[in-house]
Amino acid sequence: MNLPNEADFFGWVLYLLNKYGMIFLRGAGVTLMLALIGTLIGCIIGLLVGVLRTLPYNKKANPVFKILYKLLQFILAAYIEVFRGTPMIVQAMVLYYGSKQMFGVDMSAMFAGFFIVSINTGAYMAETVRGGIDSIDVGQTEAAKAIGMTHWQTMFSVIMPQTLRNILPQIGNNLIINIKDTSVLNIISVTELFFSGNSAAGAYFRYFEVFFIISVIYFIMTFTCSRLLRWMERKIDGSGYYSLVEIDMMADPCGHNPVKKHGGKQTWKK
Amino acid sequence: MEEVNSPILQVSHLSKSFGDHQVLKDIDFETCHGNVICIIGASGSGKSTLLRCINLLETPTSGQIFFHGKDITSKGSNVNVYRSKVGMVFQSFNLFNNMTVLQNCMAGTTKVLKKDKKTAEEIAMKYLKKVGMGEYINAKPHQLSGGQQQRVAIARALAMEPEMLLFDEPTSALDPQMVGEVLQVMRDLAQEGMTMVIVTHEMAFARDVSSRVVFMADGVVAEENTPAKLFSNPQQESTREFLSRFRNQ
């Protein structure tokens, strides 16, 4: 394929796609992997931290526990504040070069990337989870306690399933943000999509054409993810259609309202 | 029932304050096996707080609560074991929204009492049929009417096979036409000898089913008597005033 002439935009786009298409795809793959795994691990961190932050403070507990509780809450709050309060691009630099210089840990750029995306997402998710837990009606907790459930049983069988459904849109938000924001990891030479774009652009000095292609690839990834997440939400909610069974003898003991016993009822049965 | 005369629950010198506001003042109260106690009184008189203190959903400021003679407010007592023996039915039903009707009634038996799934399901079905909800096992709470939700909530409490049931205004959040079905279930339970403490505004129900009626006013037990005596011949001025409002309706 010959070099297109200077002003031919689509000619350049095609030429670059032909030459760098595979490299861009590989970059997109790295970006997607960083975003997906980073969001997943971040969610797990966020769930743990969020649940720990809602641990009830027991005034009757012994002093050692009280001190441990305070210490734990301080560490968790500090984690959230520090990682929400500094840019990810700066964290990447500090962690990647700092770990080498201070502790002699030579982690690969890729590993550092996963690490930074995960703990960053974790800090944001922790607050999302805390908000999600707070949004569940206190009656749910009381009902669980009233049948003798412990704090952890209440959390995992009653509160968290409802919280997770409620914060699903926010998890989607984080995934999409991560797909885009992993681009800052090019600063520590992670070969994600932006990094691949940069090297291609540098070779021919065609920044506009290359980053036009890159932006389209980013959009395809984020749009697909947001559609998939919406589909997942609908799947979890189940069919919105149902009708009440009318053979309830207690609600209508006299039979004033004639009751249909067959036909089209109990649509919630699987 | 056996042990008719031994008190199952004793509340002694119970007080509860929220900040500077004292809601319960030195309450003494007890109930025996098979007794149905109805607590009546105006809103804000402390009825619900008393019930919530009995189940330790509120921590009493002072005083003790004895269950079979054991102080459950003491440090060493296991709150969760106690709660599993004392069922509670709430004004706003509080069914677990993430579970079906059947799962709601199995949550306690499988997780707290550690029964196997099959046994738990049998128990759940037994009580769901009893409250007339056997047809609805796969429904989610939001697909049911208020009366139906409350009946499931009663079945959920019964599935724990508790020694005593507490009802916190179980019909107050219901449309008038749904009150009847819930009261009918409670009437049946009373007849079977279930020990119950019921906070209610349903005076006719309180008169018909209770062994004793407790009238509360301003955080104290103002009067306690058999329903026949309390309703026909109230001793206190505050009781007379409260009851007259219901007669006029």
Short mmCIF file of C-alpha atoms in Angstrom, two decimals:
data_model
loop_
_atom_site.label_atom_id
_atom_site.label_comp_id
_atom_site.label_asym_id
_atom_site.label_seq_id
_atom_site.Cartn_x
_atom_site.Cartn_y
_atom_site.Cartn_z
CA MET A 1 0.00 0.00 0.00
CA ASN A 2 1.41 3.38 -1.03
CA LEU A 3 1.56 6.37 1.27
CA PRO A 4 -1.57 8.49 0.72
CA ASN A 5 -1.13 12.16 -0.15
CA GLU A 6 -0.94 14.80 2.55
CA ALA A 7 -4.61 15.95 2.69
CA ASP A 8 -6.33 12.60 2.18
CA PHE A 9 -7.93 11.94 5.62
CA PHE A 10 -9.68 8.67 4.79
CA GLY A 11 -6.70 7.51 2.81
CA TRP A 12 -4.54 7.92 5.93
CA VAL A 13 -7.13 6.26 8.15
CA LEU A 14 -7.22 3.22 5.86
CA TYR A 15 -3.46 3.15 5.52
CA LEU A 16 -2.93 3.33 9.30
CA LEU A 17 -5.63 0.73 9.94
CA ASN A 18 -3.96 -1.59 7.49
CA LYS A 19 -0.54 -1.06 8.98
CA TYR A 20 -1.34 -0.72 12.69
CA GLY A 21 -4.76 -2.44 12.94
CA MET A 22 -3.40 -5.47 14.79
CA ILE A 23 -1.37 -3.31 17.16
CA PHE A 24 -4.44 -1.19 17.94
CA LEU A 25 -6.48 -4.33 18.55
CA ARG A 26 -3.84 -5.69 20.86
CA GLY A 27 -3.80 -2.34 22.67
CA ALA A 28 -7.59 -2.43 22.95
CA GLY A 29 -7.33 -5.95 24.35
CA VAL A 30 -4.90 -4.79 27.03
CA THR A 31 -7.14 -1.82 27.85
CA LEU A 32 -10.20 -4.03 28.14
CA MET A 33 -8.38 -6.58 30.26
CA LEU A 34 -7.03 -3.88 32.59
CA ALA A 35 -10.49 -2.32 32.91
CA LEU A 36 -12.40 -5.58 33.42
CA ILE A 37 -10.03 -7.21 35.90
CA GLY A 38 -9.30 -3.90 37.62
CA THR A 39 -13.02 -3.22 38.05
CA LEU A 40 -13.65 -6.77 39.27
CA ILE A 41 -10.88 -6.70 41.87
CA GLY A 42 -11.83 -3.11 42.71
CA CYS A 43 -15.41 -4.22 43.37
CA ILE A 44 -14.24 -6.99 45.67
CA ILE A 45 -12.03 -4.52 47.57
CA GLY A 46 -14.90 -2.02 47.64
CA LEU A 47 -17.38 -4.60 48.97
CA LEU A 48 -15.03 -5.68 51.74
CA VAL A 49 -14.11 -2.14 52.75
CA GLY A 50 -17.72 -0.96 52.45
CA VAL A 51 -19.00 -3.78 54.68
CA LEU A 52 -16.23 -3.23 57.23
CA ARG A 53 -17.04 0.48 57.33
CA THR A 54 -20.63 -0.34 58.34
CA LEU A 55 -19.62 -2.63 61.21
CA PRO A 56 -21.64 -1.56 64.24
CA TYR A 57 -19.66 0.00 67.08
CA ASN A 58 -20.23 -2.10 70.18
CA LYS A 59 -20.03 0.05 73.29
CA LYS A 60 -19.98 -3.01 75.53
CA ALA A 61 -17.03 -4.70 73.80
CA ASN A 62 -13.71 -4.95 75.62
CA PRO A 63 -11.17 -2.10 75.21
CA VAL A 64 -8.80 -4.06 72.95
CA PHE A 65 -11.58 -4.57 70.43
CA LYS A 66 -12.55 -0.93 70.65
CA ILE A 67 -9.00 0.19 69.85
CA LEU A 68 -8.75 -2.31 66.99
CA TYR A 69 -12.10 -1.09 65.68
CA LYS A 70 -11.00 2.56 65.75
CA LEU A 71 -7.68 1.67 64.12
CA LEU A 72 -9.36 -0.34 61.37
CA GLN A 73 -11.83 2.46 60.64
CA PHE A 74 -8.98 4.98 60.50
CA ILE A 75 -6.97 2.86 58.05
CA LEU A 76 -9.99 2.31 55.81
CA ALA A 77 -10.92 5.99 55.81
CA ALA A 78 -7.30 6.95 55.06
CA TYR A 79 -7.16 4.47 52.16
CA ILE A 80 -10.31 5.91 50.62
CA GLU A 81 -9.27 9.54 51.07
CA VAL A 82 -5.74 9.07 49.72
CA PHE A 83 -6.70 7.13 46.60
CA ARG A 84 -9.72 9.25 45.79
CA GLY A 85 -7.77 12.41 46.51
CA THR A 86 -4.83 11.95 44.15
CA PRO A 87 -4.84 11.51 40.35
CA MET A 88 -4.39 7.98 39.06
CA ILE A 89 -1.59 9.15 36.74
CA VAL A 90 0.36 10.42 39.78
CA GLN A 91 -0.34 7.24 41.75
CA ALA A 92 1.02 5.27 38.81
CA MET A 93 4.29 7.18 38.86
CA VAL A 94 4.69 7.08 42.64
CA LEU A 95 3.90 3.38 42.96
CA TYR A 96 5.79 2.15 39.92
CA TYR A 97 8.99 4.09 40.46
CA GLY A 98 8.66 4.29 44.24
CA SER A 99 8.41 0.55 44.71
CA LYS A 100 11.57 0.10 42.68
CA GLN A 101 13.56 2.81 44.41
CA MET A 102 12.41 2.41 48.00
CA PHE A 103 11.71 -1.30 48.31
CA GLY A 104 13.62 -2.76 45.39
CA VAL A 105 10.41 -4.35 44.09
CA ASP A 106 10.69 -4.49 40.31
CA MET A 107 7.13 -5.08 39.22
CA SER A 108 6.25 -5.24 35.56
CA ALA A 109 4.41 -2.25 34.14
CA MET A 110 1.42 -4.51 33.49
CA PHE A 111 1.25 -5.71 37.09
CA ALA A 112 1.55 -2.14 38.34
CA GLY A 113 -1.30 -1.24 36.00
CA PHE A 114 -3.62 -3.89 37.42
CA PHE A 115 -2.65 -2.92 40.94
CA ILE A 116 -3.30 0.79 40.46
CA VAL A 117 -6.63 0.38 38.65
CA SER A 118 -7.85 -2.11 41.28
CA ILE A 119 -7.05 -0.06 44.37
CA ASN A 120 -8.32 3.08 42.73
CA THR A 121 -11.63 1.48 41.84
CA GLY A 122 -11.74 -0.08 45.30
CA ALA A 123 -11.58 3.33 46.96
CA TYR A 124 -14.49 4.65 44.92
CA MET A 125 -16.51 1.43 45.22
CA ALA A 126 -16.10 1.40 49.00
CA GLU A 127 -18.05 4.64 49.21
CA THR A 128 -20.60 3.41 46.69
CA VAL A 129 -21.14 0.23 48.70
CA ARG A 130 -21.49 2.20 51.94
CA GLY A 131 -24.12 4.40 50.30
CA GLY A 132 -25.84 1.31 48.90
CA ILE A 133 -26.00 -0.33 52.31
CA ASP A 134 -27.34 2.86 53.90
CA SER A 135 -30.06 3.05 51.27
CA ILE A 136 -31.60 -0.28 52.27
CA ASP A 137 -34.59 0.16 54.58
CA VAL A 138 -33.59 -0.34 58.21
CA GLY A 139 -36.63 -2.62 58.55
CA GLN A 140 -34.78 -5.27 56.51
CA THR A 141 -31.98 -5.34 59.08
CA GLU A 142 -34.43 -5.36 61.98
CA ALA A 143 -36.42 -8.24 60.49
CA ALA A 144 -33.23 -10.25 59.98
CA LYS A 145 -32.07 -9.54 63.52
CA ALA A 146 -35.51 -10.38 64.89
CA ILE A 147 -35.23 -13.96 63.63
CA GLY A 148 -31.83 -14.25 65.27
CA MET A 149 -29.43 -13.60 62.39
CA THR A 150 -25.94 -12.35 63.24
CA HIS A 151 -24.54 -9.17 61.70
CA TRP A 152 -22.71 -11.16 59.01
CA GLN A 153 -25.70 -13.37 58.19
CA THR A 154 -27.85 -10.25 57.87
CA MET A 155 -25.26 -8.61 55.63
CA PHE A 156 -24.69 -11.50 53.27
CA SER A 157 -28.15 -12.98 52.93
CA VAL A 158 -30.35 -9.88 53.15
CA ILE A 159 -28.53 -6.57 52.77
CA MET A 160 -25.76 -7.25 50.25
CA PRO A 161 -27.94 -8.90 47.57
CA GLN A 162 -30.20 -5.84 47.59
CA THR A 163 -27.25 -3.45 47.73
CA LEU A 164 -25.55 -5.12 44.78
CA ARG A 165 -28.60 -4.72 42.60
CA ASN A 166 -28.90 -1.08 43.57
CA ILE A 167 -25.25 -0.22 42.90
CA LEU A 168 -25.04 -2.11 39.61
CA PRO A 169 -25.36 1.14 37.58
CA GLN A 170 -22.44 2.55 39.54
CA ILE A 171 -20.35 -0.57 38.90
CA GLY A 172 -21.07 -0.01 35.20
CA ASN A 173 -19.97 3.60 35.56
CA ASN A 174 -16.70 2.47 37.07
CA LEU A 175 -16.09 -0.05 34.30
CA ILE A 176 -16.60 2.60 31.64
CA ILE A 177 -14.45 5.12 33.49
CA ASN A 178 -11.75 2.48 33.79
CA ILE A 179 -11.80 1.65 30.08
CA LYS A 180 -11.07 5.32 29.38
CA ASP A 181 -8.81 6.12 32.32
CA THR A 182 -6.44 3.21 31.87
CA SER A 183 -5.06 5.45 29.10
CA VAL A 184 -3.08 7.28 31.79
CA LEU A 185 -1.08 4.09 32.36
CA ASN A 186 0.85 4.88 29.16
CA ILE A 187 2.94 7.04 31.51
CA ILE A 188 4.50 3.85 32.94
CA SER A 189 4.67 2.25 29.45
CA VAL A 190 1.75 -0.13 29.73
CA THR A 191 1.05 -0.98 26.09
CA GLU A 192 -2.65 -0.21 26.22
CA LEU A 193 -4.67 1.43 23.46
CA PHE A 194 -3.49 5.01 23.96
CA PHE A 195 0.13 3.86 24.09
CA SER A 196 -0.27 1.93 20.80
CA GLY A 197 -1.87 5.01 19.27
CA ASN A 198 0.97 7.21 20.38
CA SER A 199 3.62 4.99 18.85
CA ALA A 200 1.72 4.78 15.56
CA ALA A 201 1.11 8.52 15.44
CA GLY A 202 4.77 9.25 16.12
CA ALA A 203 5.92 7.12 13.20
CA TYR A 204 4.16 9.23 10.52
CA PHE A 205 3.25 12.38 12.48
CA ARG A 206 -0.44 11.68 11.75
CA TYR A 207 -1.89 12.48 15.19
CA PHE A 208 -5.40 13.42 14.06
CA GLU A 209 -5.98 10.30 11.95
CA VAL A 210 -4.54 7.91 14.51
CA PHE A 211 -6.44 9.32 17.46
CA PHE A 212 -9.62 9.47 15.43
CA ILE A 213 -9.30 5.70 15.01
CA ILE A 214 -8.39 5.30 18.70
CA SER A 215 -11.42 7.32 19.82
CA VAL A 216 -13.73 5.17 17.70
CA ILE A 217 -12.27 2.02 19.26
CA TYR A 218 -12.71 3.47 22.78
CA PHE A 219 -16.31 4.37 22.02
CA ILE A 220 -17.11 0.92 20.64
CA MET A 221 -15.76 -0.63 23.83
CA THR A 222 -17.58 1.67 26.25
CA PHE A 223 -20.85 1.57 24.32
CA THR A 224 -20.82 -2.24 24.17
CA CYS A 225 -20.15 -2.42 27.89
CA SER A 226 -22.91 0.00 28.82
CA ARG A 227 -25.43 -1.93 26.68
CA LEU A 228 -24.33 -5.24 28.19
CA LEU A 229 -24.72 -3.85 31.69
CA ARG A 230 -28.22 -2.56 30.98
CA TRP A 231 -29.11 -5.99 29.64
CA MET A 232 -27.73 -7.58 32.81
CA GLU A 233 -29.81 -5.27 35.01
CA ARG A 234 -32.97 -6.18 33.14
CA LYS A 235 -32.07 -9.85 33.43
CA ILE A 236 -31.69 -9.56 37.22
CA ASP A 237 -34.96 -7.64 37.60
CA GLY A 238 -36.82 -10.38 35.76
CA SER A 239 -40.05 -9.93 33.88
CA GLY A 240 -41.96 -6.84 34.93
CA TYR A 241 -45.20 -8.59 34.17
CA TYR A 242 -47.09 -10.46 36.81
CA SER A 243 -50.65 -10.87 37.95
CA LEU A 244 -51.90 -11.79 41.36
CA VAL A 245 -53.27 -15.23 41.97
CA GLU A 246 -56.87 -14.76 42.94
CA ILE A 247 -57.52 -17.99 44.77
CA ASP A 248 -56.87 -16.38 48.14
CA MET A 249 -59.62 -17.70 50.38
CA MET A 250 -58.56 -15.58 53.33
CA ALA A 251 -58.68 -12.32 51.44
CA ASP A 252 -62.12 -13.18 50.08
CA PRO A 253 -63.75 -15.70 52.43
CA CYS A 254 -67.30 -14.99 51.30
CA GLY A 255 -66.54 -15.33 47.61
CA HIS A 256 -68.10 -11.97 46.79
CA ASN A 257 -65.57 -11.50 44.05
CA PRO A 258 -65.83 -14.46 41.70
CA VAL A 259 -62.46 -16.12 41.41
CA LYS A 260 -60.91 -17.54 38.28
CA LYS A 261 -58.99 -20.64 39.17
CA HIS A 262 -57.40 -21.27 35.82
CA GLY A 263 -55.94 -19.42 32.91
CA GLY A 264 -53.01 -17.10 32.74
CA LYS A 265 -52.28 -16.90 36.44
CA GLN A 266 -49.12 -17.30 38.46
CA THR A 267 -46.89 -15.91 35.78
CA TRP A 268 -43.99 -15.65 38.21
CA LYS A 269 -43.60 -19.42 38.27
CA LYS A 270 -40.35 -20.33 36.55
CA MET B 1 -50.59 -25.75 77.56
CA GLU B 2 -48.15 -26.99 80.19
CA GLU B 3 -46.58 -24.60 82.69
CA VAL B 4 -49.53 -22.29 82.46
CA ASN B 5 -48.52 -20.30 85.48
CA SER B 6 -44.78 -19.88 85.09
CA PRO B 7 -43.93 -16.48 83.62
CA ILE B 8 -42.20 -16.84 80.27
CA LEU B 9 -41.25 -13.17 80.13
CA GLN B 10 -40.74 -10.65 82.91
CA VAL B 11 -39.92 -7.01 82.40
CA SER B 12 -38.67 -5.31 85.51
CA HIS B 13 -38.06 -1.58 86.11
CA LEU B 14 -37.49 -1.03 82.40
CA SER B 15 -36.67 2.50 81.31
CA LYS B 16 -35.69 3.84 77.93
CA SER B 17 -34.56 7.32 76.96
CA PHE B 18 -33.74 8.76 73.58
CA GLY B 19 -31.41 11.60 74.50
CA ASP B 20 -33.23 13.72 77.07
CA HIS B 21 -36.60 12.31 76.15
CA GLN B 22 -37.68 9.51 78.46
CA VAL B 23 -40.01 7.23 76.52
CA LEU B 24 -40.43 4.41 79.03
CA LYS B 25 -40.50 4.98 82.77
CA ASP B 26 -39.99 2.08 85.14
CA ILE B 27 -42.15 -0.48 83.37
CA ASP B 28 -43.04 -3.73 85.14
CA PHE B 29 -44.85 -6.35 83.19
CA GLU B 30 -44.97 -10.10 82.80
CA THR B 31 -46.64 -12.74 80.72
CA CYS B 32 -47.16 -16.49 81.10
CA HIS B 33 -47.31 -19.40 78.70
CA GLY B 34 -50.33 -19.24 76.43
CA ASN B 35 -51.26 -15.73 77.43
CA VAL B 36 -52.23 -13.09 74.91
CA ILE B 37 -51.38 -9.62 76.12
CA CYS B 38 -52.62 -6.65 74.16
CA ILE B 39 -50.93 -3.32 74.73
CA ILE B 40 -53.10 -0.34 73.88
CA GLY B 41 -52.64 3.38 74.24
CA ALA B 42 -52.28 6.61 72.33
CA SER B 43 -49.51 7.18 69.79
CA GLY B 44 -46.31 8.19 71.52
CA SER B 45 -47.20 6.45 74.77
CA GLY B 46 -44.26 4.05 74.39
CA LYS B 47 -46.08 0.87 73.30
CA SER B 48 -43.88 0.12 70.32
CA THR B 49 -40.70 1.10 72.16
CA LEU B 50 -41.59 -1.37 74.91
CA LEU B 51 -42.08 -4.12 72.35
CA ARG B 52 -38.82 -3.23 70.59
CA CYS B 53 -37.02 -3.26 73.94
CA ILE B 54 -38.38 -6.73 74.65
CA ASN B 55 -36.77 -7.96 71.43
CA LEU B 56 -33.64 -5.87 72.12
CA LEU B 57 -34.01 -3.96 68.87
CA GLU B 58 -33.70 -1.04 71.27
CA THR B 59 -31.26 -1.33 74.15
CA PRO B 60 -33.02 -0.47 77.41
CA THR B 61 -31.45 2.43 79.31
CA SER B 62 -32.02 0.61 82.59
CA GLY B 63 -33.97 -2.32 83.97
CA GLN B 64 -34.02 -6.00 83.16
CA ILE B 65 -35.84 -8.41 80.93
CA PHE B 66 -36.09 -12.02 82.04
CA PHE B 67 -36.88 -14.84 79.64
CA HIS B 68 -37.62 -18.06 81.54
CA GLY B 69 -36.02 -16.38 84.53
CA LYS B 70 -32.76 -15.57 82.76
CA ASP B 71 -31.72 -11.94 82.37
CA ILE B 72 -31.27 -11.39 78.63
CA THR B 73 -29.98 -7.85 79.09
CA SER B 74 -26.91 -9.13 80.95
CA LYS B 75 -23.55 -9.11 79.18
CA GLY B 76 -23.09 -12.85 78.74
CA SER B 77 -26.51 -13.67 77.28
CA ASN B 78 -26.75 -14.67 73.63
CA VAL B 79 -29.10 -12.21 71.97
CA ASN B 80 -29.40 -14.17 68.73
CA VAL B 81 -30.49 -17.38 70.45
CA TYR B 82 -33.07 -15.42 72.44
CA ARG B 83 -34.38 -13.67 69.34
CA SER B 84 -34.72 -16.97 67.51
CA LYS B 85 -37.16 -18.06 70.23
CA VAL B 86 -39.16 -14.84 70.22
CA GLY B 87 -40.74 -14.00 66.89
CA MET B 88 -41.53 -10.46 65.82
CA VAL B 89 -44.06 -9.14 63.33
CA PHE B 90 -43.62 -5.54 62.20
CA GLN B 91 -46.02 -2.80 61.22
CA SER B 92 -44.38 -2.45 57.81
CA PHE B 93 -44.05 -6.23 57.27
CA ASN B 94 -40.30 -6.03 56.46
CA LEU B 95 -40.25 -9.11 54.26
CA PHE B 96 -36.83 -9.66 52.71
CA ASN B 97 -37.22 -8.00 49.32
CA ASN B 98 -34.55 -10.08 47.63
CA MET B 99 -36.27 -13.37 48.45
CA THR B 100 -39.44 -15.14 47.38
CA VAL B 101 -42.20 -15.90 49.85
CA LEU B 102 -40.83 -19.40 50.44
CA GLN B 103 -37.23 -18.20 50.83
CA ASN B 104 -38.42 -15.62 53.34
CA CYS B 105 -39.87 -18.39 55.47
CA MET B 106 -36.77 -20.57 55.11
CA ALA B 107 -34.09 -17.94 55.81
CA GLY B 108 -34.28 -18.24 59.58
CA THR B 109 -34.64 -22.00 59.77
CA THR B 110 -31.69 -22.68 57.45
CA LYS B 111 -29.33 -19.90 58.54
CA VAL B 112 -30.06 -19.52 62.24
CA LEU B 113 -31.46 -22.90 63.27
CA LYS B 114 -29.21 -24.69 60.72
CA LYS B 115 -31.93 -27.05 59.56
CA ASP B 116 -31.45 -28.81 56.23
CA LYS B 117 -33.22 -27.44 53.21
CA LYS B 118 -35.84 -30.15 52.96
CA THR B 119 -36.94 -29.86 56.59
CA ALA B 120 -36.93 -26.08 56.34
CA GLU B 121 -39.12 -26.20 53.26
CA GLU B 122 -41.59 -28.55 54.94
CA ILE B 123 -41.84 -26.26 57.95
CA ALA B 124 -42.19 -23.17 55.76
CA MET B 125 -44.93 -24.81 53.69
CA LYS B 126 -46.80 -25.90 56.80
CA TYR B 127 -47.02 -22.35 58.12
CA LEU B 128 -47.58 -20.72 54.73
CA LYS B 129 -50.59 -23.00 54.25
CA LYS B 130 -51.76 -22.11 57.74
CA VAL B 131 -51.86 -18.41 56.86
CA GLY B 132 -53.45 -19.17 53.50
CA MET B 133 -50.38 -18.27 51.44
CA GLY B 134 -49.43 -21.72 50.17
CA GLU B 135 -50.29 -20.69 46.61
CA TYR B 136 -47.84 -17.83 46.57
CA ILE B 137 -44.52 -19.42 47.40
CA ASN B 138 -42.73 -18.13 44.30
CA ALA B 139 -43.99 -14.56 44.52
CA LYS B 140 -41.72 -11.70 45.50
CA PRO B 141 -42.95 -9.47 48.35
CA HIS B 142 -43.73 -6.49 46.08
CA GLN B 143 -46.14 -8.67 44.10
CA LEU B 144 -48.38 -9.19 47.14
CA SER B 145 -51.00 -7.04 48.80
CA GLY B 146 -50.26 -5.62 52.25
CA GLY B 147 -52.45 -8.18 53.98
CA GLN B 148 -50.76 -11.01 52.15
CA GLN B 149 -47.31 -9.64 52.98
CA GLN B 150 -48.22 -9.47 56.64
CA ARG B 151 -49.49 -13.05 56.61
CA VAL B 152 -46.21 -14.17 55.06
CA ALA B 153 -44.38 -12.20 57.76
CA ILE B 154 -46.38 -14.10 60.39
CA ALA B 155 -45.53 -17.40 58.67
CA ARG B 156 -41.87 -16.38 58.65
CA ALA B 157 -42.00 -15.78 62.40
CA LEU B 158 -43.90 -19.05 62.97
CA ALA B 159 -41.40 -21.04 60.92
CA MET B 160 -38.85 -20.45 63.68
CA GLU B 161 -41.34 -22.29 65.95
CA PRO B 162 -40.92 -19.58 68.59
CA GLU B 163 -42.09 -19.74 72.19
CA MET B 164 -43.56 -16.30 71.98
CA LEU B 165 -44.62 -13.84 69.28
CA LEU B 166 -44.45 -10.06 69.42
CA PHE B 167 -46.71 -8.01 67.13
CA ASP B 168 -45.95 -4.33 66.59
CA GLU B 169 -49.18 -2.78 65.25
CA PRO B 170 -49.52 -5.54 62.65
CA THR B 171 -52.59 -4.04 60.96
CA SER B 172 -51.82 -0.32 61.16
CA ALA B 173 -50.29 -0.12 57.67
CA LEU B 174 -53.13 -2.03 56.02
CA ASP B 175 -56.18 -0.99 54.06
CA PRO B 176 -59.36 -1.60 56.09
CA GLN B 177 -60.40 -4.50 53.86
CA MET B 178 -57.14 -6.34 54.55
CA VAL B 179 -57.19 -5.97 58.32
CA GLY B 180 -59.65 -8.84 58.71
CA GLU B 181 -57.47 -11.51 57.10
CA VAL B 182 -54.50 -10.67 59.33
CA LEU B 183 -56.58 -10.52 62.51
CA GLN B 184 -58.13 -13.89 61.60
CA VAL B 185 -54.68 -15.49 61.47
CA MET B 186 -53.83 -13.95 64.85
CA ARG B 187 -57.15 -15.11 66.32
CA ASP B 188 -56.36 -18.67 65.22
CA LEU B 189 -52.94 -18.47 66.84
CA ALA B 190 -54.42 -17.20 70.09
CA GLN B 191 -56.88 -20.08 70.13
CA GLU B 192 -54.05 -22.57 69.67
CA GLY B 193 -52.40 -21.23 72.79
CA MET B 194 -49.53 -19.24 71.27
CA THR B 195 -48.02 -16.79 73.74
CA MET B 196 -48.37 -13.35 72.20
CA VAL B 197 -47.71 -9.73 73.06
CA ILE B 198 -49.61 -7.47 70.68
CA VAL B 199 -49.42 -3.71 70.30
CA THR B 200 -52.63 -2.76 68.56
CA HIS B 201 -55.25 -0.12 67.90
CA GLU B 202 -57.90 -2.75 67.14
CA MET B 203 -60.00 -2.48 70.30
CA ALA B 204 -62.56 -5.12 69.34
CA PHE B 205 -59.77 -7.57 68.64
CA ALA B 206 -58.04 -6.74 71.94
CA ARG B 207 -61.31 -7.29 73.81
CA ASP B 208 -62.00 -10.64 72.12
CA VAL B 209 -58.66 -12.43 72.18
CA SER B 210 -56.53 -11.11 75.00
CA SER B 211 -56.04 -12.66 78.40
CA ARG B 212 -54.98 -9.29 79.75
CA VAL B 213 -54.94 -5.78 78.36
CA VAL B 214 -52.23 -3.28 79.23
CA PHE B 215 -53.06 0.38 78.82
CA MET B 216 -50.03 2.63 78.44
CA ALA B 217 -49.94 6.41 78.76
CA ASP B 218 -46.89 8.70 78.84
CA GLY B 219 -44.40 5.88 79.13
CA VAL B 220 -45.94 4.09 82.09
CA VAL B 221 -48.39 1.21 82.46
CA ALA B 222 -51.43 3.21 83.52
CA GLU B 223 -53.76 0.27 83.91
CA GLU B 224 -53.66 -3.48 83.44
CA ASN B 225 -56.63 -5.80 83.71
CA THR B 226 -58.67 -8.49 82.02
CA PRO B 227 -60.30 -7.17 78.86
CA ALA B 228 -63.79 -7.48 80.30
CA LYS B 229 -62.94 -5.30 83.29
CA LEU B 230 -60.70 -2.83 81.48
CA PHE B 231 -63.12 -2.12 78.68
CA SER B 232 -66.34 -2.07 80.68
CA ASN B 233 -65.06 -0.52 83.89
CA PRO B 234 -61.79 1.38 83.44
CA GLN B 235 -60.33 2.59 86.74
CA GLN B 236 -58.14 5.42 85.52
CA GLU B 237 -59.30 8.73 84.08
CA SER B 238 -56.75 8.46 81.24
CA THR B 239 -58.05 5.01 80.29
CA ARG B 240 -61.65 6.23 80.25
CA GLU B 241 -60.70 9.18 78.07
CA PHE B 242 -58.74 7.02 75.65
CA LEU B 243 -61.50 4.42 75.31
CA SER B 244 -64.25 7.01 74.91
CA ARG B 245 -62.55 8.23 71.74
CA PHE B 246 -62.89 4.76 70.27
CA ARG B 247 -66.54 4.40 71.29
CA ASN B 248 -67.43 7.65 69.57
CA GLN B 249 -66.12 6.47 66.24
#
